[in-house]
GROMACS .gro file of C-alpha atoms in nm:
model
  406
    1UNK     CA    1   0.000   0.000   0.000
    2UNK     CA    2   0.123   0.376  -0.087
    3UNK     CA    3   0.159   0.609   0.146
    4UNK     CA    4   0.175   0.969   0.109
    5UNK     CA    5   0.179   1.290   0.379
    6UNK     CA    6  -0.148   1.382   0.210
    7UNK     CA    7  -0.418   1.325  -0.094
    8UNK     CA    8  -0.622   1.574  -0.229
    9UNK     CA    9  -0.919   1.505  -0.400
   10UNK     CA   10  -1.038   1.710  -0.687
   11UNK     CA   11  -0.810   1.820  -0.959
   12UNK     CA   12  -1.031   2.128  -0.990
   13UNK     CA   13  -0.839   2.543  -0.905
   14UNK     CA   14  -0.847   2.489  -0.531
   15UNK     CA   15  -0.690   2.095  -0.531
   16UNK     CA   16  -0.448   2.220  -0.837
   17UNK     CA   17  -0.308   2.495  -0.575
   18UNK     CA   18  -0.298   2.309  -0.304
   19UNK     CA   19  -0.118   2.060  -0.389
   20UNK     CA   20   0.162   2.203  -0.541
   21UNK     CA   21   0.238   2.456  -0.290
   22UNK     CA   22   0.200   2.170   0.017
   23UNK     CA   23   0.402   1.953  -0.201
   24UNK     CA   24   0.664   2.252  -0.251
   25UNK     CA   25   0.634   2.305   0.164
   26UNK     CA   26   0.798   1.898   0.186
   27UNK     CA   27   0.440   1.714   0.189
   28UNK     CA   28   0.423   1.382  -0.047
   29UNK     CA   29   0.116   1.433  -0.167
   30UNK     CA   30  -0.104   1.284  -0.434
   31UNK     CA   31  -0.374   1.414  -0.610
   32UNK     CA   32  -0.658   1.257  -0.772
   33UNK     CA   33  -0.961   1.335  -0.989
   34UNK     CA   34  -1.213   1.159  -1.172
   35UNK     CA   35  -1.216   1.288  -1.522
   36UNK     CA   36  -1.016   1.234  -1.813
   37UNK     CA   37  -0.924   1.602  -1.860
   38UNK     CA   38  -0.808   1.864  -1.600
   39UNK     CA   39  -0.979   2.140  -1.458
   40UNK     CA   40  -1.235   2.162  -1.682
   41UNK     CA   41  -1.387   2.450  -1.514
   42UNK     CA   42  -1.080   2.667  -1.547
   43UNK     CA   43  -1.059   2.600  -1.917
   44UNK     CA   44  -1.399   2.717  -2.035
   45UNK     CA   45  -1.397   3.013  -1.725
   46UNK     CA   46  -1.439   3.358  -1.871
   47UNK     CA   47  -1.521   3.265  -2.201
   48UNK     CA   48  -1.213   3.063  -2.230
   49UNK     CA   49  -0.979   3.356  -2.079
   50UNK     CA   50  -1.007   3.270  -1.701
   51UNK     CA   51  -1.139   3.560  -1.487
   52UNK     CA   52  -0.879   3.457  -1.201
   53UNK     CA   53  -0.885   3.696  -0.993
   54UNK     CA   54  -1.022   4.031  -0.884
   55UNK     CA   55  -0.842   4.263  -0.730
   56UNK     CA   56  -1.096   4.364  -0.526
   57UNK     CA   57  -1.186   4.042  -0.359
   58UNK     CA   58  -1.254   4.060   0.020
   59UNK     CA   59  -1.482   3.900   0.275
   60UNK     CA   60  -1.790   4.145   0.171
   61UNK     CA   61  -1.808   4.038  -0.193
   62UNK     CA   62  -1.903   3.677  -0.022
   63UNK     CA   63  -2.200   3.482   0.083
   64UNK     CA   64  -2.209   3.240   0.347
   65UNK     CA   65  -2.476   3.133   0.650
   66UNK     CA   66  -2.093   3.209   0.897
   67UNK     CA   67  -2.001   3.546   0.683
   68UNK     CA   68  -1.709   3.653   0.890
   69UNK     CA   69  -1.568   3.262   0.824
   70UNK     CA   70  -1.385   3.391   0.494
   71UNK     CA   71  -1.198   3.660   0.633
   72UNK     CA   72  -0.913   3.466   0.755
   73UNK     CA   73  -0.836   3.312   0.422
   74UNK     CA   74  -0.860   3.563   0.187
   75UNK     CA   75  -0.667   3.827   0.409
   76UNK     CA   76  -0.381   3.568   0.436
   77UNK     CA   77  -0.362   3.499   0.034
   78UNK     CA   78  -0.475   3.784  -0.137
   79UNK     CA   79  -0.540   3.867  -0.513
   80UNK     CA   80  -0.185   4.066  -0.527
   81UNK     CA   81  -0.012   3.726  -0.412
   82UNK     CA   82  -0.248   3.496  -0.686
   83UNK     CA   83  -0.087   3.816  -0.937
   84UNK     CA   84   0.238   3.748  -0.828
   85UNK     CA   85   0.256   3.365  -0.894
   86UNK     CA   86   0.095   3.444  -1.267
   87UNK     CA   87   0.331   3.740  -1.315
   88UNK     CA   88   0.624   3.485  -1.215
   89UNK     CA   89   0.527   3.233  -1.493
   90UNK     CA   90   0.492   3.543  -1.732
   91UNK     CA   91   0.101   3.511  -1.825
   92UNK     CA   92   0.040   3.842  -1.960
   93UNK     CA   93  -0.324   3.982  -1.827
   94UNK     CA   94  -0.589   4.249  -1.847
   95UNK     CA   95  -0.807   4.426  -1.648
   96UNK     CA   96  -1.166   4.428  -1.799
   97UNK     CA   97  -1.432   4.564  -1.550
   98UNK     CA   98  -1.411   4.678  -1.214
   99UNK     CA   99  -1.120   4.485  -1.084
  100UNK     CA  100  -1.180   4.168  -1.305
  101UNK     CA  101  -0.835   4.039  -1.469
  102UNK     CA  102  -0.825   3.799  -1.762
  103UNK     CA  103  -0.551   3.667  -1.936
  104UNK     CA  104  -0.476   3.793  -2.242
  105UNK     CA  105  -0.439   3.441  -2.412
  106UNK     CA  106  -0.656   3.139  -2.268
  107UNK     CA  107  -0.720   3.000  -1.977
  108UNK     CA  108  -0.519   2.741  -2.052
  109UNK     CA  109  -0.213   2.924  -1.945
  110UNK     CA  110  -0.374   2.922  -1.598
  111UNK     CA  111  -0.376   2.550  -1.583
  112UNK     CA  112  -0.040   2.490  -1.716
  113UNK     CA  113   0.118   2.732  -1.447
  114UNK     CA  114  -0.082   2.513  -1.187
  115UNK     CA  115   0.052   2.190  -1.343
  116UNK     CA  116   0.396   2.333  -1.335
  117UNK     CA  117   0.340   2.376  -0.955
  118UNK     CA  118   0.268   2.089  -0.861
  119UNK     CA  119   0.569   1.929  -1.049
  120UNK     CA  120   0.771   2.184  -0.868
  121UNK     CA  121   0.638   2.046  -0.548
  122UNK     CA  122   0.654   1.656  -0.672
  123UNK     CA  123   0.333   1.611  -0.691
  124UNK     CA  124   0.198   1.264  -0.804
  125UNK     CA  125  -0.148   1.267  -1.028
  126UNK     CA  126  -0.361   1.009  -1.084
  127UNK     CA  127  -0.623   1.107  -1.362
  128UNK     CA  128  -0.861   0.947  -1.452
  129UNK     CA  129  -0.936   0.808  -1.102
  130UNK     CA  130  -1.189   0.755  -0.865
  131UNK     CA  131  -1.228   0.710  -0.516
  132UNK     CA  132  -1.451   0.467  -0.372
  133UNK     CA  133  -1.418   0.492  -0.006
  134UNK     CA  134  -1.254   0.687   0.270
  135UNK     CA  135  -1.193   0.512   0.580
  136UNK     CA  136  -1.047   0.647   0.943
  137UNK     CA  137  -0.804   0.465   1.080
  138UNK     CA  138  -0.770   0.351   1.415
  139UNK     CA  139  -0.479   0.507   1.496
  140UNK     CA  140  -0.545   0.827   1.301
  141UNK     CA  141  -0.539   0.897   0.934
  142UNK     CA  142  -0.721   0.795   0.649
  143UNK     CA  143  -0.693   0.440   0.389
  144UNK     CA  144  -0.868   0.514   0.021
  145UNK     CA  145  -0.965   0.279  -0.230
  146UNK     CA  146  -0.920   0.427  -0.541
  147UNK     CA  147  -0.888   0.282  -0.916
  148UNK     CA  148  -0.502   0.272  -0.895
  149UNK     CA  149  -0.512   0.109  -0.581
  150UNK     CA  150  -0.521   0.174  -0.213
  151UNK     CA  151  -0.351   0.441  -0.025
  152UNK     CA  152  -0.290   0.566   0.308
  153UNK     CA  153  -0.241   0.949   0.456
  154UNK     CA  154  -0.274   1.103   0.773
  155UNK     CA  155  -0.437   1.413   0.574
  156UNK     CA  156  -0.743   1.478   0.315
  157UNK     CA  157  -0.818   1.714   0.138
  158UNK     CA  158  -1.199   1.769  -0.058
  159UNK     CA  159  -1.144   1.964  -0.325
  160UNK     CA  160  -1.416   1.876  -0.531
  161UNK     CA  161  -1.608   2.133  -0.616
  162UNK     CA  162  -1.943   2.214  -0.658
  163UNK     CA  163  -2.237   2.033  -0.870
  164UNK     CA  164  -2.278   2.336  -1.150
  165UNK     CA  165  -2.199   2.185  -1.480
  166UNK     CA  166  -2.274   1.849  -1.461
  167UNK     CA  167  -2.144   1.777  -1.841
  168UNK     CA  168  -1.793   1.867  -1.712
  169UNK     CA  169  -1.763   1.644  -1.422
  170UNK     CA  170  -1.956   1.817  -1.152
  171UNK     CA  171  -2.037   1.534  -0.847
  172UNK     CA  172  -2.153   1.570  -0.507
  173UNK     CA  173  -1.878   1.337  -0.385
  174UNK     CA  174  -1.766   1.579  -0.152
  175UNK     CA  175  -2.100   1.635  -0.018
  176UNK     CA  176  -2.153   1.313   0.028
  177UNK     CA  177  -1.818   1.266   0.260
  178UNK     CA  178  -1.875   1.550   0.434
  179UNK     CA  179  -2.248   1.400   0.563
  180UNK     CA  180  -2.117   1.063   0.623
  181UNK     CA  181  -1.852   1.213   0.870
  182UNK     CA  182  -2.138   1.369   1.043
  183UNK     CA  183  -2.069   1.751   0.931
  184UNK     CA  184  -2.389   1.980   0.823
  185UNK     CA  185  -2.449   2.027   0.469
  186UNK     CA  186  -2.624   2.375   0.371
  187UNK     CA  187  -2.855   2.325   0.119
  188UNK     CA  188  -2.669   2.349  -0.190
  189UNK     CA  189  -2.854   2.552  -0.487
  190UNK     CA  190  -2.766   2.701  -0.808
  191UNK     CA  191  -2.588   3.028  -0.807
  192UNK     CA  192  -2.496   3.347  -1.062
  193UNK     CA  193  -2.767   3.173  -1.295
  194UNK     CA  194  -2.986   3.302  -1.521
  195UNK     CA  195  -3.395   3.362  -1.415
  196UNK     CA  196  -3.692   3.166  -1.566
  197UNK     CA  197  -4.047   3.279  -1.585
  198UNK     CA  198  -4.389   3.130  -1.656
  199UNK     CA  199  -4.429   3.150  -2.033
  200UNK     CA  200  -4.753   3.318  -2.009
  201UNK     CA  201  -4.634   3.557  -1.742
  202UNK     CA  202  -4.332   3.626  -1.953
  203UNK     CA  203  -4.490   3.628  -2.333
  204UNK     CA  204  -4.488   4.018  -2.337
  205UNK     CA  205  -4.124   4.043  -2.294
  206UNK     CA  206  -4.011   3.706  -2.518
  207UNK     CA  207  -3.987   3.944  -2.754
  208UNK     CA  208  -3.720   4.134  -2.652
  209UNK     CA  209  -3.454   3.834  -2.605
  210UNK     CA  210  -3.082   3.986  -2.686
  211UNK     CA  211  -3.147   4.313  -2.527
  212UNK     CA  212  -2.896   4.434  -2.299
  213UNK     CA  213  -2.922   4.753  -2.122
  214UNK     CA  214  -2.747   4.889  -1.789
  215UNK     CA  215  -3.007   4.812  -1.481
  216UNK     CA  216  -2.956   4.866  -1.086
  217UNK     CA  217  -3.163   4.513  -0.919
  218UNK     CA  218  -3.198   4.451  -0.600
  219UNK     CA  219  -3.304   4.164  -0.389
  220UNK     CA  220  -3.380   4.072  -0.016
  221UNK     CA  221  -3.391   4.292   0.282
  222UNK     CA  222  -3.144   4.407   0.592
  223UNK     CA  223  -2.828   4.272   0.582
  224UNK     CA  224  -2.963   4.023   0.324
  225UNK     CA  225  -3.052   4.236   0.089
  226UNK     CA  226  -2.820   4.253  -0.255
  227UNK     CA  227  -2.763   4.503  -0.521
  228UNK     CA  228  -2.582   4.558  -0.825
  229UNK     CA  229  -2.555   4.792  -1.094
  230UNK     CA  230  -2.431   4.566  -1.418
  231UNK     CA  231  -2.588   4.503  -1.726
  232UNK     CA  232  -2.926   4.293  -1.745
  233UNK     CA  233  -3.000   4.087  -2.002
  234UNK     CA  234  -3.365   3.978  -2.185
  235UNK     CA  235  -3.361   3.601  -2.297
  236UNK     CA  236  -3.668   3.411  -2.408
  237UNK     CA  237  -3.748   3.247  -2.101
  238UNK     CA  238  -3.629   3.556  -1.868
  239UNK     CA  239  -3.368   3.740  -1.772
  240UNK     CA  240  -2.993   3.698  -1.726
  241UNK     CA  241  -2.663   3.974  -1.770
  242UNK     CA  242  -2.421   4.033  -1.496
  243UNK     CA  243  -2.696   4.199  -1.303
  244UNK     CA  244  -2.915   3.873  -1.290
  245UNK     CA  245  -2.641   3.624  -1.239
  246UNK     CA  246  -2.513   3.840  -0.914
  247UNK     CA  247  -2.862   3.904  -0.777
  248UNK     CA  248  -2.990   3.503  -0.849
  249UNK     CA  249  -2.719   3.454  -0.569
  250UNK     CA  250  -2.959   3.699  -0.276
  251UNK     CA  251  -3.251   3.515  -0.395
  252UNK     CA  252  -3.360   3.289  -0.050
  253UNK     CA  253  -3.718   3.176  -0.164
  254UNK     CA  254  -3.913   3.106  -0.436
  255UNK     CA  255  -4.143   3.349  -0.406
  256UNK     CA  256  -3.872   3.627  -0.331
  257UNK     CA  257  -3.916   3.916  -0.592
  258UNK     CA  258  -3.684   4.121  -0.784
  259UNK     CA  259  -3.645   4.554  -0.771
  260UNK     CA  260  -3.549   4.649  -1.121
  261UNK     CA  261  -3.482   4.989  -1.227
  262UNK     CA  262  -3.412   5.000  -1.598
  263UNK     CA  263  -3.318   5.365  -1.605
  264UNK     CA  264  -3.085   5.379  -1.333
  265UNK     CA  265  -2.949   5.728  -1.411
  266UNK     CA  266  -3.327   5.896  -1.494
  267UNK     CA  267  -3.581   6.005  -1.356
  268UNK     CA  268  -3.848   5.956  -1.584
  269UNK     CA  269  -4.188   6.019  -1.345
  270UNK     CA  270  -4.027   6.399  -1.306
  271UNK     CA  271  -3.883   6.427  -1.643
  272UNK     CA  272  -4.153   6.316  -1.845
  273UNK     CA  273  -4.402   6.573  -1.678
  274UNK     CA  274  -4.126   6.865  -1.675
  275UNK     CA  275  -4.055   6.832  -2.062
  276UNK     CA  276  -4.448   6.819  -2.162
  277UNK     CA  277  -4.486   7.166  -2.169
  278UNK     CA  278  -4.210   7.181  -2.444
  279UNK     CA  279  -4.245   6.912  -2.632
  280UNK     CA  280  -4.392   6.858  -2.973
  281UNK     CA  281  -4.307   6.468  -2.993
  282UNK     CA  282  -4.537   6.180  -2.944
  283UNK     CA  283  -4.537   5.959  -2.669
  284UNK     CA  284  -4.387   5.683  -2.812
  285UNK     CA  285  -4.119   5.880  -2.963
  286UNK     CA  286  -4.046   6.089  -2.661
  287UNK     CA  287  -4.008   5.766  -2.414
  288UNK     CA  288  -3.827   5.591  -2.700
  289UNK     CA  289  -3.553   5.842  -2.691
  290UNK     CA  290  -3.504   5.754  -2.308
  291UNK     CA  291  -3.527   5.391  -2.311
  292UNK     CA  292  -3.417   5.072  -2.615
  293UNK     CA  293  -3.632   5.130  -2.835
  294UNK     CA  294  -3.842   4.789  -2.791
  295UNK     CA  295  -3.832   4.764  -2.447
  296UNK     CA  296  -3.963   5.154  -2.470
  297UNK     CA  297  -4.253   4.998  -2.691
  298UNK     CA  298  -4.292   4.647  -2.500
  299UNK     CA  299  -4.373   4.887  -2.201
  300UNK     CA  300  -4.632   5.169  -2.332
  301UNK     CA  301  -4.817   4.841  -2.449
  302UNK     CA  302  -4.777   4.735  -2.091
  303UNK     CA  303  -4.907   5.054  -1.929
  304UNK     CA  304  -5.166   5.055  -2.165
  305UNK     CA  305  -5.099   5.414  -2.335
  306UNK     CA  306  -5.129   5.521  -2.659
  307UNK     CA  307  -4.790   5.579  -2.815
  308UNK     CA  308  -4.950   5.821  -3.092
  309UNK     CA  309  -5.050   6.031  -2.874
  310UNK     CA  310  -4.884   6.365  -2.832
  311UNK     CA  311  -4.714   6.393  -2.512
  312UNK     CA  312  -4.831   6.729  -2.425
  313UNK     CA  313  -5.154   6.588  -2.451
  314UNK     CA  314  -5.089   6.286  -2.169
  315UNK     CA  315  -5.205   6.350  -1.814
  316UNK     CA  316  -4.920   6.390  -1.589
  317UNK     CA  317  -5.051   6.074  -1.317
  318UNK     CA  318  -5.028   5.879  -1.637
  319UNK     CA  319  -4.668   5.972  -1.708
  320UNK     CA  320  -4.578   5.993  -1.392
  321UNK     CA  321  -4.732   5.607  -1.322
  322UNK     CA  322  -4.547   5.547  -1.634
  323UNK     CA  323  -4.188   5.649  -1.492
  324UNK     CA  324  -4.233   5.477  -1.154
  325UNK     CA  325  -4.297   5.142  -1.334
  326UNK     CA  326  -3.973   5.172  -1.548
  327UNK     CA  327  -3.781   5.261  -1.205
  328UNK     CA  328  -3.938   5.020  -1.022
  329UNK     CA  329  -4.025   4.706  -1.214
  330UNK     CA  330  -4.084   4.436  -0.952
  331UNK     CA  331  -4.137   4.080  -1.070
  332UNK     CA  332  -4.109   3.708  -0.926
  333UNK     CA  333  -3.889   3.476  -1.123
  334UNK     CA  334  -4.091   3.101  -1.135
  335UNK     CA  335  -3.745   2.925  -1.133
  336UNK     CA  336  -3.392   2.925  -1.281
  337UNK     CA  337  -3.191   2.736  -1.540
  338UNK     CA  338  -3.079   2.498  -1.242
  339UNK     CA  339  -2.708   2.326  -1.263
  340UNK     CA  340  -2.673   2.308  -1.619
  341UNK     CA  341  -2.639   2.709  -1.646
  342UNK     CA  342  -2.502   2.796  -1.291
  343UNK     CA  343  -2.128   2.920  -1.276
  344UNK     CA  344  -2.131   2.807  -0.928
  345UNK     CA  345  -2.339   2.630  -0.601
  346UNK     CA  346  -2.439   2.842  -0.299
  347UNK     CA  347  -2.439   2.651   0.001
  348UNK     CA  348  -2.216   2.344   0.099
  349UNK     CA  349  -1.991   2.203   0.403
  350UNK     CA  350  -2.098   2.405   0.669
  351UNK     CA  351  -1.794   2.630   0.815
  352UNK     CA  352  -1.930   2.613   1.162
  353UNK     CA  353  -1.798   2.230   1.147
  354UNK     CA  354  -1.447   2.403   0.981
  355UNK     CA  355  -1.119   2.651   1.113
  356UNK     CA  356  -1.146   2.947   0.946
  357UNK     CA  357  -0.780   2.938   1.011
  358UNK     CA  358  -0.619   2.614   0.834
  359UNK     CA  359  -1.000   2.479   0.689
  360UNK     CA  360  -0.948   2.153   0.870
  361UNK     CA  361  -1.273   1.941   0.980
  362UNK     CA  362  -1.357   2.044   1.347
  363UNK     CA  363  -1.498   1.645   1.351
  364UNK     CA  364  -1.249   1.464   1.224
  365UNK     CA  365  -0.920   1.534   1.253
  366UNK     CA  366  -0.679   1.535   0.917
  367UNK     CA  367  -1.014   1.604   0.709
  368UNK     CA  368  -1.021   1.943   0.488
  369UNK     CA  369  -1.307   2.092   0.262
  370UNK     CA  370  -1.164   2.381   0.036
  371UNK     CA  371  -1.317   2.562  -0.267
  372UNK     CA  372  -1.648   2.568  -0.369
  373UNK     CA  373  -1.749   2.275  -0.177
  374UNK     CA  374  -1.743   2.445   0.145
  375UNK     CA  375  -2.059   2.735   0.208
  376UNK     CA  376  -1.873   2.999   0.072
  377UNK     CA  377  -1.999   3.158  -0.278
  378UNK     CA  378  -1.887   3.487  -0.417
  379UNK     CA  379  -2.001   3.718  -0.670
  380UNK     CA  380  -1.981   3.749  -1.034
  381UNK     CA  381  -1.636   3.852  -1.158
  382UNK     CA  382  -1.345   3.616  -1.037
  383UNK     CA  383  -1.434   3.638  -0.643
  384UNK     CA  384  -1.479   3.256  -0.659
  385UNK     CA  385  -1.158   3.189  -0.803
  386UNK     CA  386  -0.943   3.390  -0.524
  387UNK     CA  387  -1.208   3.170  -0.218
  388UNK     CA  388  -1.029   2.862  -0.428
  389UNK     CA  389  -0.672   3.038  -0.407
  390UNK     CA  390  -0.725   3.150  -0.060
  391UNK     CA  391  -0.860   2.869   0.097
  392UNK     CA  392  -0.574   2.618  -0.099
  393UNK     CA  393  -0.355   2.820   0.045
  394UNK     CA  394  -0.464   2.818   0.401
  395UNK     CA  395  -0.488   2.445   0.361
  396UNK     CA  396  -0.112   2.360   0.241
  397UNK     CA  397   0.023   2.646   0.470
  398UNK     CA  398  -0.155   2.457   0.815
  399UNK     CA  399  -0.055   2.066   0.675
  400UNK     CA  400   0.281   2.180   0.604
  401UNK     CA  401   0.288   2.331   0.981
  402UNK     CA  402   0.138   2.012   1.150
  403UNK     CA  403   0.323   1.802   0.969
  404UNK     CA  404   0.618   1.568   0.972
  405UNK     CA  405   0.696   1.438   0.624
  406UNK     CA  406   0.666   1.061   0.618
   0.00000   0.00000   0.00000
């Protein structure tokens, strides 16, 4: 039977990470992962450019049921020291929108500098390979069965990820450890995914799939409540956009409605009144010249106005009813595109059975949960990918610590 100082499980950002620096800290580790090709999620990240980072990133951009569990992490690996390790394997990069970096050539670069890692920290990879069981030892540690064989550790690390994507690999292996060693599992949903609708409800606005337009939504209430000014985007069975995918992640309840304003930077129930006096343009043509023009007409056919008629001509409760509605359009999405369309899962390993500090099991000793497994889930824009760095890195930094190499 092998024996190594740790294995990691999941091939995915956060097991790629942590395994090469623990390994580069003196650890024999191995790390294993059930599909044929690695990190899969990386690759097709950012439209194939890998949003790794924001520079940005800190414990408010994150959700959790434990907020203040994140802290610890992401102050001690931060997205300056992610920059550093790309800038030292010479991945040029670019900054797109508000603190999001890409690289300027695929994300494959971002996997290769992770393989090159861990074969600076001797990492040994088995991929394709599967692990049946985990078992504690009597004495401490942990035996695997896996499709190479069986192996022994002292230390294991879930890095599995999260069950978004299933075509890709997603699993709920991780989950499924985590409940059998007894540790509370926060209901896992989809997250930054796009909105659904009844198609009856939504037939008025089917129409207007492909429109983009700059919104402020807002979701929830107290220190709940969510809100983001990013583009919002009309598809034909609802909405999605930047806006949609951050807010879907404040959403706690099906029944839980949406705040849209989609004129953000108007006021249309005071400047529609104000101008009448002036104008000489027709309804239609004067809200047009505020709003896209379809979603200008989608929405007089909504209020029930006449777009003909001259605006001078409009009472001013009617415009100003008409303005309110654009700045506050409240609706209740019926559902969401589920797994197959989510970029990541909210929910996971609870981190009141973690250590904020080294992400080790409070249950079971030698047992960690890092990445998106664990009930951490940030927004839009590369905040997941630093959790993944962080936490990796609190991982291999507290193993290498406790540790005497075998």
């Amino acid at each position: 039977m092998q024996g190594f100082d740790a294995v990691v499980v999941g091939a995915g950002a956060a097991g790629l990470l942590c395994a090469g620096l623990a390994g580069q800290q003196g650890l024999r580790v191995l790390l294993v992962d059930h599909a044929p090709r690695l990190a899969e999620k990386i690759r097709i990240s950012g439209g194939g450019r890998c949003n790794f980072t924001n520079r940005e990133a800190g414990s408010a951009n994150f959700l959790s049921e434990n907020p203040a569990f994140c802290r610890s992490a992401l102050a001690r690996y931060t997205p300056q020291d992610f920059i550093k390790l790309v800038q030292q394997h010479g991945i040029a990069f670019h900054e797109k929108h508000k603190g999001q970096l890409f690289c300027d050539g695929s994300a494959e670069q971002i996997i290769q500098m992770l393989v090159k890692e861990c074969e600076a920290g001797g990492v040994t990879r088995w991929q394709p390979c599967t692990v049946a069981d985990v078992r504690l030892l009597p004495d401490g540690g942990f035996e695997l069965d896996t499709s190479q064989g069986t192996v022994k550790a002292p230390r294991v690390v879930v890095a599995t990820g999260g069950l978004p994507v299933p075509k890709i690999g997603a699993s709920d292996w991780g989950l499924r450890l985590a409940k059998r060693f007894e540790h509370t599992i926060v209901e896992p949903r989809p997250a930054l995914v796009p909105l659904t609708f009844d198609a009856d409800a939504w037939a008025p606005f089917a129409p207007l799939a492909g429109l983009s337009l700059p919104v402020e939504v807002s979701c929830g209430s107290g220190k709940a409540r969510g809100r983001f000014l990013e583009d919002l985007l009309f598809t034909h069975r609802g909405l999605s956009g930047p806006a949609i995918l951050q807010i879907s992640s404040y959403r706690t309840a099906a029944d839980q409605p949406l705040q849209i304003n989609l004129a953000p930077e108007l006021q249309l129930d005071k400047e529609l009144v104000e101008i009448k006096s002036t104008s000489r343009r027709q309804l239609g043509n004067e809200f047009a010249a505020r709003l896209p023009q379809r979603l200008a007409a989608a929405w007089l056919e909504r209020a029930k106005l006449d777009t003909a008629r001259p605006l001078a001509e409009c009472r001013d409760a009617d415009l100003q009813r008409l303005g309110r509605s654009v700045h506050d359009w409240q609706l209740t999405p019926s559902g969401d595109e589920g797994w197959r369309k989510a970029e990541v899962m909210r929910g996971g390993v609870s981190t009141r059975d973690l250590s904020s500090q080294t992400l080790e099991s409070k249950r079971v000793a030698g047992l960690y949960f890092i990445g998106e497994v664990v009930d951490v889930t940030g927004w839009l824009g590369g905040y997941n990918f630093q959790w993944a760095w962080a936490s990796a890195a609190a991982c291999a930094r507290a193993m290498a610590e406790a540790s005497t190499p075998t």
